[in-house]
C-alpha cells in the first residue's frame, strides 16, 4: 500500500509514519503543507491520501475539494480534531471517503486505510502513453519510436515518465531529484543534467526542453 500523509504537526507526523511502518505500511510520503499534498496527489498514484484538516497553505477540506474538482479519483481520508456532526458532513461533502477524529489508535487508522485501499477508486494508470512520435509503456518499462525500441536505464525511464506525466509544465530539478532518486540519495544536480543529456541523445529529438534556472519540460503533445 502506498500512502500520502499530509500532517503539519512535526511530532505527530513522525509518530504516524513510524507506527504505520511498524504495521507494515512502508511506502509513505509525508508532507506538511496543503499545496504540497495537492501536488503530490496529482503527480503520483496513492492507495490512500490522508489529509489533516488544519494545515498551512491550504487546509484539508480545501485541498480535498480541489482534488475532486480536478478529477482526482483516489481514496481520501480526513484527519481532524473536529468531531461535531456538521464538521464531519463538511469533510465528507468536500469529497473525503472517510473521516477519523484525533486522537485515534493506530490500529483503527490502519484498518481504515486497508478498507479504503481494497476499494477500486482509481483505474490502472494508462499502460501506453504517446507523445511527439514516441510510445512509452509503463507496464513493460519500454519506449518505442514506431517499431524501433529505444533502450533506457531504469533512472532514464523514471525521469522521462515524470516529464511525460507533466507535459506542458516545467518540472523543477529539485522535484526530479526527489521523485527519481530521493532527497536522501547521494546525488547532485549535475547527475540530473547528465541523465537528461543521455536521454536527449537516445531520443535524437529536441523533445526535452531546458528552462534555465528552473528545470526541464516536454511540451504538450498534440497526439
XYZ file of N, CA and C in Angstrom:
669
model
N 0.838 -1.193 0.000
C 0.000 0.000 0.000
C 0.869 1.237 0.000
N 0.488 2.218 -0.829
C 1.228 3.470 -0.883
C 0.325 4.580 -0.354
N 0.842 5.325 0.640
C 0.041 6.322 1.342
C 0.723 7.682 1.268
N -0.085 8.722 1.063
C 0.386 10.100 1.193
C -0.203 10.662 2.475
N 0.658 11.097 3.386
C 0.224 11.695 4.645
C 0.499 13.189 4.599
N -0.542 13.990 4.808
C -0.389 15.443 4.897
C -0.725 15.851 6.324
N 0.296 16.140 7.103
C 0.145 16.477 8.525
C 1.223 17.495 8.888
N 0.797 18.679 9.334
C 1.767 19.748 9.584
C 2.444 19.654 10.944
N 1.872 18.890 11.877
C 2.487 18.737 13.194
C 3.682 17.801 13.089
N 4.876 18.327 13.334
C 6.109 17.558 13.145
C 6.131 16.296 13.994
N 5.829 16.430 15.274
C 5.880 15.269 16.173
C 4.851 14.221 15.774
N 3.617 14.661 15.517
C 2.561 13.707 15.169
C 2.847 13.047 13.829
N 3.338 13.839 12.866
C 3.659 13.273 11.563
C 4.720 12.191 11.659
N 5.779 12.482 12.395
C 6.849 11.495 12.576
C 6.319 10.247 13.270
N 5.442 10.451 14.256
C 4.891 9.311 15.005
C 4.010 8.446 14.102
N 3.148 9.067 13.305
C 2.265 8.303 12.423
C 3.078 7.506 11.410
N 4.075 8.153 10.797
C 4.922 7.457 9.824
C 5.614 6.268 10.481
N 6.159 6.484 11.667
C 6.869 5.414 12.385
C 5.927 4.244 12.689
N 4.738 4.554 13.208
C 3.811 3.490 13.591
C 3.248 2.761 12.381
N 2.984 3.482 11.302
C 2.488 2.818 10.095
C 3.534 1.866 9.530
N 4.782 2.280 9.566
C 5.850 1.401 9.074
C 5.967 0.153 9.943
N 5.761 0.302 11.242
C 5.789 -0.868 12.133
C 4.648 -1.829 11.814
N 3.563 -1.273 11.267
C 2.411 -2.098 10.900
C 2.523 -2.649 9.483
N 3.658 -2.398 8.836
C 3.886 -2.971 7.512
C 3.541 -2.068 6.344
N 3.112 -0.838 6.629
C 2.832 0.115 5.546
C 4.073 0.983 5.386
N 4.963 0.593 4.486
C 6.265 1.257 4.425
C 6.436 2.202 3.245
N 5.437 2.285 2.362
C 5.501 3.242 1.255
C 4.681 4.477 1.631
N 5.346 5.420 2.292
C 4.658 6.604 2.810
C 5.416 7.855 2.391
N 4.698 8.761 1.751
C 5.221 10.106 1.511
C 4.545 11.028 2.507
N 5.336 11.885 3.166
C 4.796 12.782 4.195
C 5.098 14.220 3.824
N 4.055 15.039 3.763
C 4.211 16.468 3.510
C 3.547 17.227 4.646
N 3.889 18.515 4.766
C 3.403 19.297 5.898
C 2.568 20.503 5.489
N 2.353 20.683 4.176
C 1.555 21.803 3.708
C 0.518 21.328 2.701
N -0.601 22.036 2.674
C -1.687 21.641 1.793
C -1.320 21.652 0.321
N -0.607 22.679 -0.112
C -0.250 22.788 -1.519
C 0.637 21.628 -1.955
N 1.556 21.199 -1.050
C 2.408 20.052 -1.361
C 1.575 18.782 -1.485
N 0.578 18.651 -0.608
C -0.304 17.473 -0.673
C -1.016 17.414 -2.020
N -1.498 18.554 -2.481
C -2.184 18.608 -3.775
C -1.239 18.208 -4.906
N -0.034 18.775 -4.916
C 0.926 18.497 -5.984
C 1.317 17.025 -6.007
N 1.584 16.446 -4.839
C 1.981 15.037 -4.769
C 0.846 14.141 -5.243
N -0.379 14.418 -4.776
C -1.516 13.564 -5.129
C -1.803 13.588 -6.624
N -1.590 14.746 -7.267
C -1.866 14.860 -8.697
C -0.748 14.266 -9.546
N 0.436 14.107 -8.954
C 1.586 13.627 -9.732
C 1.863 12.137 -9.545
N 1.367 11.541 -8.456
C 1.678 10.151 -8.138
C 0.385 9.368 -7.921
N 0.499 8.021 -7.963
C -0.631 7.180 -7.565
C -0.460 6.796 -6.102
N -1.495 7.024 -5.306
C -1.520 6.599 -3.902
C -2.784 5.783 -3.665
N -2.641 4.729 -2.865
C -3.825 3.949 -2.500
C -4.755 4.798 -1.650
N -4.164 5.580 -0.729
C -4.958 6.475 0.119
C -4.177 7.764 0.360
N -4.876 8.894 0.293
C -4.325 10.190 0.688
C -4.946 10.554 2.035
N -4.110 10.811 3.033
C -4.570 11.165 4.378
C -4.330 12.659 4.577
N -5.410 13.423 4.734
C -5.318 14.877 4.843
C -5.686 15.348 6.237
N -4.775 16.086 6.883
C -5.112 16.756 8.129
C -6.018 17.939 7.803
N -6.988 18.208 8.667
C -7.925 19.295 8.401
C -7.219 20.649 8.408
N -6.378 20.892 9.430
C -5.731 22.188 9.587
C -4.276 22.104 9.141
N -3.937 22.788 8.035
C -2.575 22.828 7.515
C -2.308 24.205 6.924
N -1.053 24.636 6.897
C -0.727 25.882 6.198
C -0.805 25.691 4.688
N -1.012 26.781 3.970
C -1.066 26.779 2.506
C -2.113 25.807 1.961
N -3.290 25.846 2.572
C -4.382 25.008 2.095
C -4.792 23.967 3.118
N -5.981 24.141 3.733
C -6.410 23.149 4.722
C -6.937 21.899 4.023
N -7.159 20.859 4.816
C -7.543 19.577 4.246
C -8.818 19.614 3.417
N -9.816 20.373 3.899
C -11.079 20.464 3.174
C -10.874 21.141 1.822
N -10.104 22.224 1.829
C -9.835 22.944 0.577
C -9.090 22.058 -0.424
N -8.058 21.356 0.062
C -7.259 20.507 -0.822
C -8.098 19.348 -1.352
N -8.907 18.759 -0.481
C -9.775 17.649 -0.897
C -10.737 18.124 -1.986
N -11.331 19.289 -1.785
C -12.271 19.822 -2.766
C -11.580 20.098 -4.105
N -10.379 20.672 -4.046
C -9.633 20.956 -5.279
C -9.271 19.677 -6.021
N -8.858 18.650 -5.281
C -8.514 17.378 -5.912
C -9.712 16.808 -6.657
N -10.868 16.815 -6.013
C -12.061 16.253 -6.651
C -12.482 17.098 -7.860
N -12.393 18.409 -7.731
C -12.774 19.285 -8.839
C -11.886 19.075 -10.054
N -10.653 18.636 -9.811
C -9.706 18.437 -10.906
C -9.585 16.970 -11.315
N -10.590 16.174 -10.933
C -10.687 14.811 -11.437
C -9.973 13.745 -10.648
N -9.460 14.073 -9.443
C -8.773 13.047 -8.655
C -9.795 12.045 -8.128
N -9.528 10.752 -8.363
C -10.499 9.715 -8.002
C -9.980 8.754 -6.939
N -8.822 9.037 -6.378
C -8.254 8.162 -5.357
C -8.961 8.309 -4.020
N -8.679 7.378 -3.118
C -9.285 7.387 -1.789
C -8.684 8.498 -0.935
N -9.535 9.215 -0.197
C -9.088 10.298 0.677
C -9.681 10.098 2.066
N -8.806 10.137 3.068
C -9.205 10.036 4.473
C -8.863 11.349 5.162
N -9.828 11.927 5.876
C -9.622 13.189 6.568
C -9.305 12.941 8.037
N -8.238 13.602 8.535
C -7.887 13.551 9.952
C -8.187 14.910 10.576
N -8.850 14.909 11.727
C -9.161 16.181 12.354
C -9.507 16.028 13.824
N -9.325 17.123 14.555
C -9.749 17.148 15.951
C -11.202 17.576 16.061
N -11.787 18.034 14.960
C -13.184 18.485 14.948
C -14.095 17.258 14.905
N -14.976 17.156 15.890
C -15.826 15.961 15.943
C -17.313 16.270 15.929
N -17.680 17.531 15.662
C -19.097 17.857 15.559
C -19.671 17.238 14.284
N -20.967 16.938 14.315
C -21.605 16.307 13.168
C -21.427 17.158 11.914
N -21.620 18.493 12.054
C -21.509 19.364 10.889
C -20.103 19.355 10.308
N -19.084 19.216 11.185
C -17.706 19.134 10.694
C -17.512 17.862 9.877
N -18.078 16.766 10.351
C -17.982 15.506 9.604
C -18.670 15.649 8.246
N -19.829 16.285 8.247
C -20.561 16.494 7.000
C -19.741 17.348 6.045
N -19.128 18.410 6.565
C -18.307 19.291 5.724
C -17.163 18.520 5.086
N -16.490 17.680 5.883
C -15.378 16.894 5.368
C -15.810 15.927 4.278
N -16.936 15.265 4.503
C -17.418 14.291 3.524
C -17.946 14.985 2.271
N -18.585 16.125 2.449
C -19.105 16.851 1.288
C -17.996 17.430 0.426
N -16.812 17.631 1.001
C -15.681 18.135 0.218
C -15.109 17.054 -0.693
N -15.517 15.794 -0.439
C -15.066 14.701 -1.294
C -14.297 13.615 -0.577
N -14.148 13.748 0.750
C -13.438 12.715 1.510
C -14.264 11.430 1.547
N -13.573 10.287 1.567
C -14.250 8.990 1.615
C -14.437 8.492 3.037
N -13.625 8.984 3.949
C -13.719 8.566 5.343
C -13.179 9.690 6.213
N -13.376 9.545 7.518
C -13.137 10.635 8.447
C -12.690 10.010 9.767
N -11.573 10.467 10.328
C -11.072 9.919 11.590
C -10.737 11.072 12.529
N -11.305 11.008 13.739
C -11.141 12.096 14.701
C -9.934 11.837 15.593
N -9.125 12.865 15.799
C -7.993 12.789 16.721
C -8.503 12.970 18.151
N -7.856 12.328 19.132
C -6.791 11.319 18.975
C -7.385 9.979 18.540
N -6.566 9.173 17.881
C -7.049 7.884 17.396
C -5.994 6.817 17.667
N -6.422 5.580 17.650
C -5.499 4.459 17.804
C -4.936 4.099 16.440
N -3.662 3.770 16.395
C -3.031 3.466 15.110
C -3.677 2.263 14.435
N -4.168 1.309 15.226
C -4.815 0.130 14.640
C -6.086 0.520 13.875
N -6.807 1.520 14.396
C -8.011 1.962 13.687
C -7.632 2.658 12.383
N -6.585 3.472 12.419
C -6.128 4.132 11.198
C -5.727 3.100 10.152
N -4.966 2.083 10.579
C -4.525 1.043 9.645
C -5.726 0.311 9.056
N -6.708 -0.003 9.890
C -7.897 -0.717 9.417
C -8.648 0.114 8.381
N -8.757 1.419 8.630
C -9.468 2.278 7.679
C -8.681 2.419 6.376
N -7.365 2.516 6.476
C -6.531 2.601 5.274
C -6.688 1.343 4.419
N -6.661 0.193 5.074
C -6.791 -1.066 4.333
C -8.171 -1.184 3.690
N -9.203 -0.750 4.416
C -10.556 -0.822 3.867
C -10.691 0.071 2.636
N -10.114 1.274 2.706
C -10.183 2.183 1.570
C -9.376 1.659 0.391
N -8.210 1.088 0.692
C -7.331 0.595 -0.374
C -7.945 -0.592 -1.107
N -8.823 -1.352 -0.432
C -9.440 -2.512 -1.079
C -10.461 -2.110 -2.120
N -10.988 -0.908 -2.001
C -11.973 -0.450 -2.973
C -11.267 -0.039 -4.264
N -11.979 -0.122 -5.352
C -11.397 0.253 -6.643
C -11.724 1.709 -6.911
N -10.838 2.605 -6.469
C -11.062 4.026 -6.674
C -10.449 4.516 -7.981
N -9.268 4.011 -8.303
C -8.534 4.546 -9.442
C -8.274 3.459 -10.462
N -8.583 3.687 -11.715
C -8.236 2.703 -12.733
C -6.731 2.604 -12.849
N -6.257 1.469 -13.354
C -4.819 1.336 -13.560
C -4.331 2.446 -14.469
N -3.145 2.955 -14.141
C -2.590 4.021 -14.955
C -2.469 3.553 -16.400
N -2.788 4.437 -17.307
C -2.767 4.078 -18.721
C -1.444 3.398 -19.072
N -1.545 2.216 -19.678
C -0.355 1.420 -19.954
C 0.555 2.101 -20.958
N -0.036 2.644 -22.017
C 0.758 3.261 -23.075
C 0.403 4.741 -23.211
N 1.440 5.558 -23.316
C 1.251 6.990 -23.493
C 2.054 7.429 -24.713
N 1.399 8.097 -25.650
C 2.071 8.569 -26.852
C 2.398 10.054 -26.720
N 3.577 10.429 -27.182
C 3.980 11.835 -27.147
C 5.050 12.072 -28.210
N 4.836 13.062 -29.029
C 5.817 13.505 -30.022
C 6.400 12.351 -30.860
N 5.556 11.401 -31.234
C 6.011 10.302 -32.068
C 6.574 9.118 -31.303
N 6.608 9.207 -29.984
C 7.120 8.126 -29.137
C 5.952 7.455 -28.409
N 6.159 6.204 -28.005
C 5.190 5.486 -27.181
C 5.895 4.943 -25.950
N 5.452 5.396 -24.786
C 6.035 4.957 -23.520
C 5.086 3.951 -22.884
N 5.605 2.762 -22.561
C 4.796 1.686 -21.977
C 5.184 1.528 -20.520
N 4.256 1.885 -19.622
C 4.563 1.876 -18.184
C 4.561 0.468 -17.596
N 3.910 -0.454 -18.268
C 3.882 -1.826 -17.760
C 5.190 -2.550 -18.066
N 5.643 -2.450 -19.310
C 6.873 -3.143 -19.710
C 8.122 -2.274 -19.550
N 7.905 -0.999 -19.158
C 9.020 -0.047 -18.993
C 9.851 0.041 -20.276
N 9.149 0.239 -21.380
C 9.834 0.351 -22.664
C 9.422 1.640 -23.364
N 10.269 2.048 -24.296
C 9.999 3.235 -25.096
C 10.210 2.887 -26.561
N 9.253 3.250 -27.408
C 9.355 2.965 -28.839
C 9.138 4.235 -29.654
N 9.822 4.307 -30.786
C 9.522 5.265 -31.837
C 9.134 4.437 -33.056
N 7.855 4.346 -33.324
C 7.391 3.426 -34.350
C 7.676 1.997 -33.906
N 8.366 1.233 -34.752
C 8.726 -0.141 -34.409
C 10.094 -0.243 -33.737
N 10.767 0.897 -33.592
C 12.110 0.892 -33.008
C 12.036 1.035 -31.490
N 12.649 0.093 -30.773
C 12.706 0.213 -29.320
C 13.939 1.014 -28.925
N 13.741 1.949 -28.022
C 14.834 2.774 -27.510
C 15.120 2.302 -26.092
N 16.298 1.771 -25.872
C 16.624 1.178 -24.582
C 16.997 2.257 -23.568
N 16.303 2.239 -22.435
C 16.545 3.204 -21.364
C 16.927 2.480 -20.081
N 17.772 3.113 -19.285
C 18.059 2.598 -17.953
C 16.841 2.873 -17.074
N 16.702 2.189 -15.932
C 15.566 2.455 -15.045
C 15.442 3.924 -14.650
N 16.570 4.585 -14.352
C 16.534 6.000 -13.983
C 16.070 6.867 -15.150
N 16.578 6.560 -16.332
C 16.181 7.326 -17.510
C 14.683 7.184 -17.753
N 14.176 5.943 -17.586
C 12.750 5.717 -17.790
C 11.926 6.501 -16.766
N 12.333 6.450 -15.482
C 11.612 7.169 -14.439
C 11.591 8.667 -14.717
N 12.717 9.201 -15.118
C 12.810 10.631 -15.376
C 11.926 11.027 -16.555
N 12.013 10.246 -17.627
C 11.195 10.542 -18.807
C 9.712 10.421 -18.471
N 9.336 9.394 -17.728
C 7.940 9.207 -17.358
C 7.428 10.390 -16.546
N 8.262 10.908 -15.643
C 7.882 12.066 -14.836
C 7.614 13.281 -15.727
N 8.476 13.494 -16.707
C 8.282 14.624 -17.621
C 7.043 14.427 -18.485
N 6.815 13.188 -18.935
C 5.654 12.900 -19.782
C 4.356 13.101 -18.996
N 4.348 12.676 -17.731
C 3.165 12.858 -16.889
C 2.813 14.328 -16.715
N 3.821 15.175 -16.807
C 3.629 16.609 -16.587
C 3.859 17.416 -17.854
N 3.427 16.854 -18.989
C 3.608 17.543 -20.267
C 3.019 18.952 -20.210
N 3.776 19.898 -20.751
C 3.321 21.279 -20.767
C 3.698 22.057 -19.531
N 4.233 21.367 -18.504
C 4.621 22.030 -17.266
C 6.121 21.864 -17.033
N 6.725 22.875 -16.433
C 8.134 22.788 -16.069
C 8.256 21.950 -14.805
N 9.113 20.928 -14.847
C 9.376 20.101 -13.669
C 10.703 20.567 -13.068
N 10.674 21.168 -11.884
C 11.912 21.665 -11.278
C 12.921 20.546 -11.035
N 14.183 20.896 -11.094
C 15.231 19.897 -10.881
C 15.130 19.292 -9.481
N 14.705 20.112 -8.506
C 14.541 19.598 -7.138
C 13.460 18.519 -7.088
N 12.387 18.720 -7.863
C 11.313 17.722 -7.907
C 11.809 16.437 -8.565
N 12.594 16.586 -9.630
C 13.164 15.410 -10.298
C 14.051 14.634 -9.332
N 14.869 15.353 -8.591
C 15.750 14.697 -7.615
C 14.931 13.919 -6.595
N 13.872 14.545 -6.088
C 13.042 13.919 -5.059
C 12.308 12.701 -5.587
N 11.683 12.823 -6.782
C 10.823 11.752 -7.284
C 11.601 10.597 -7.918
N 12.766 10.886 -8.499
C 13.501 9.837 -9.209
C 14.587 9.204 -8.333
N 15.315 10.029 -7.585
C 16.398 9.492 -6.751
C 16.055 9.495 -5.260
N 15.296 10.497 -4.811
C 15.001 10.640 -3.386
C 15.955 11.648 -2.759
N 15.405 12.455 -1.859
C 16.219 13.518 -1.268
C 17.423 12.986 -0.510
N 17.314 11.783 0.047
C 18.418 11.260 0.866
C 19.498 10.588 0.024
N 19.333 10.566 -1.292
C 20.332 9.943 -2.161
C 21.545 10.849 -2.301
N 22.695 10.242 -2.419
C 23.943 10.997 -2.578
C 24.108 11.358 -4.053
N 23.255 12.266 -4.513
C 23.207 12.640 -5.927
C 23.188 14.162 -6.023
N 23.932 14.707 -6.963
C 23.950 16.154 -7.167
C 23.081 16.522 -8.356
N 22.833 17.817 -8.510
C 22.055 18.296 -9.653
C 22.763 17.975 -10.970
N 24.079 17.864 -10.929
C 24.825 17.535 -12.137
C 24.447 16.148 -12.662
N 24.077 15.240 -11.743
C 23.656 13.900 -12.151
C 22.360 13.981 -12.953
N 21.438 14.850 -12.518
C 20.192 15.043 -13.257
C 20.489 15.569 -14.651
N 21.345 16.584 -14.712
C 21.688 17.172 -16.010
C 22.343 16.140 -16.927
N 23.187 15.299 -16.355
C 23.862 14.273 -17.159
C 22.862 13.242 -17.675
N 21.890 12.880 -16.839
C 20.874 11.916 -17.251
C 20.006 12.499 -18.363
N 19.664 13.770 -18.252
C 18.899 14.453 -19.306
C 19.694 14.442 -20.612
N 20.987 14.694 -20.524
C 21.837 14.716 -21.721
C 21.828 13.355 -22.411
N 21.915 12.278 -21.626
C 21.888 10.930 -22.195
C 20.528 10.622 -22.820
N 19.456 11.072 -22.153
C 18.112 10.865 -22.691
C 17.958 11.557 -24.036
N 18.443 12.771 -24.123
C 18.334 13.520 -25.380
C 19.051 12.806 -26.522
N 20.203 12.240 -26.222
C 20.936 11.510 -27.258
C 20.140 10.312 -27.741
N 19.484 9.625 -26.816
C 18.728 8.431 -27.190
C 17.443 8.793 -27.945
N 16.842 9.908 -27.583
C 15.613 10.311 -28.264
C 15.904 10.884 -29.646
N 17.106 11.417 -29.813
C 17.508 12.019 -31.089
C 16.472 13.032 -31.569
N 15.973 13.808 -30.653
C 14.948 14.791 -30.977
C 14.962 15.853 -29.888
N 14.550 17.060 -30.224
C 14.540 18.147 -29.249
C 13.223 18.136 -28.474
N 12.940 16.992 -27.817
C 11.687 16.835 -27.087
C 11.778 17.458 -25.696
N 12.902 17.232 -25.022
C 13.084 17.736 -23.661
C 13.702 19.123 -23.718
N 13.010 20.093 -23.172
C 13.472 21.469 -23.188
C 14.038 21.867 -21.829
N 15.067 22.698 -21.846
C 15.648 23.240 -20.625
C 15.018 24.590 -20.324
N 14.549 24.748 -19.093
C 14.067 26.045 -18.627
C 15.130 26.553 -17.667
N 15.946 27.460 -18.148
C 17.148 27.883 -17.433
C 16.846 28.329 -16.003
N 17.611 27.764 -15.082
C 17.479 28.120 -13.679
C 16.334 27.459 -12.958
N 15.534 26.648 -13.683
C 14.368 26.018 -13.048
C 14.407 24.502 -13.195
N 14.286 24.024 -14.450
C 14.247 22.577 -14.633
C 14.048 22.211 -16.088
N 13.194 21.210 -16.335
C 13.006 20.695 -17.693
C 11.523 20.492 -17.969
N 11.174 20.428 -19.258
C 9.776 20.229 -19.627
C 9.687 19.541 -20.983
N 8.552 18.909 -21.199
C 8.157 18.395 -22.501
C 6.874 19.097 -22.870
N 6.839 19.754 -24.030
C 5.630 20.450 -24.454
C 4.477 19.479 -24.622
N 3.268 19.969 -24.414
C 2.065 19.148 -24.562
C 2.011 18.596 -25.983
N 1.885 17.265 -26.090
C 1.805 16.629 -27.397
C 0.415 16.810 -27.976
N 0.347 16.933 -29.284
C -0.940 17.079 -29.963
C -1.552 15.736 -30.321
N -0.876 14.630 -29.925
C -1.375 13.300 -30.316
C -2.558 12.925 -29.450
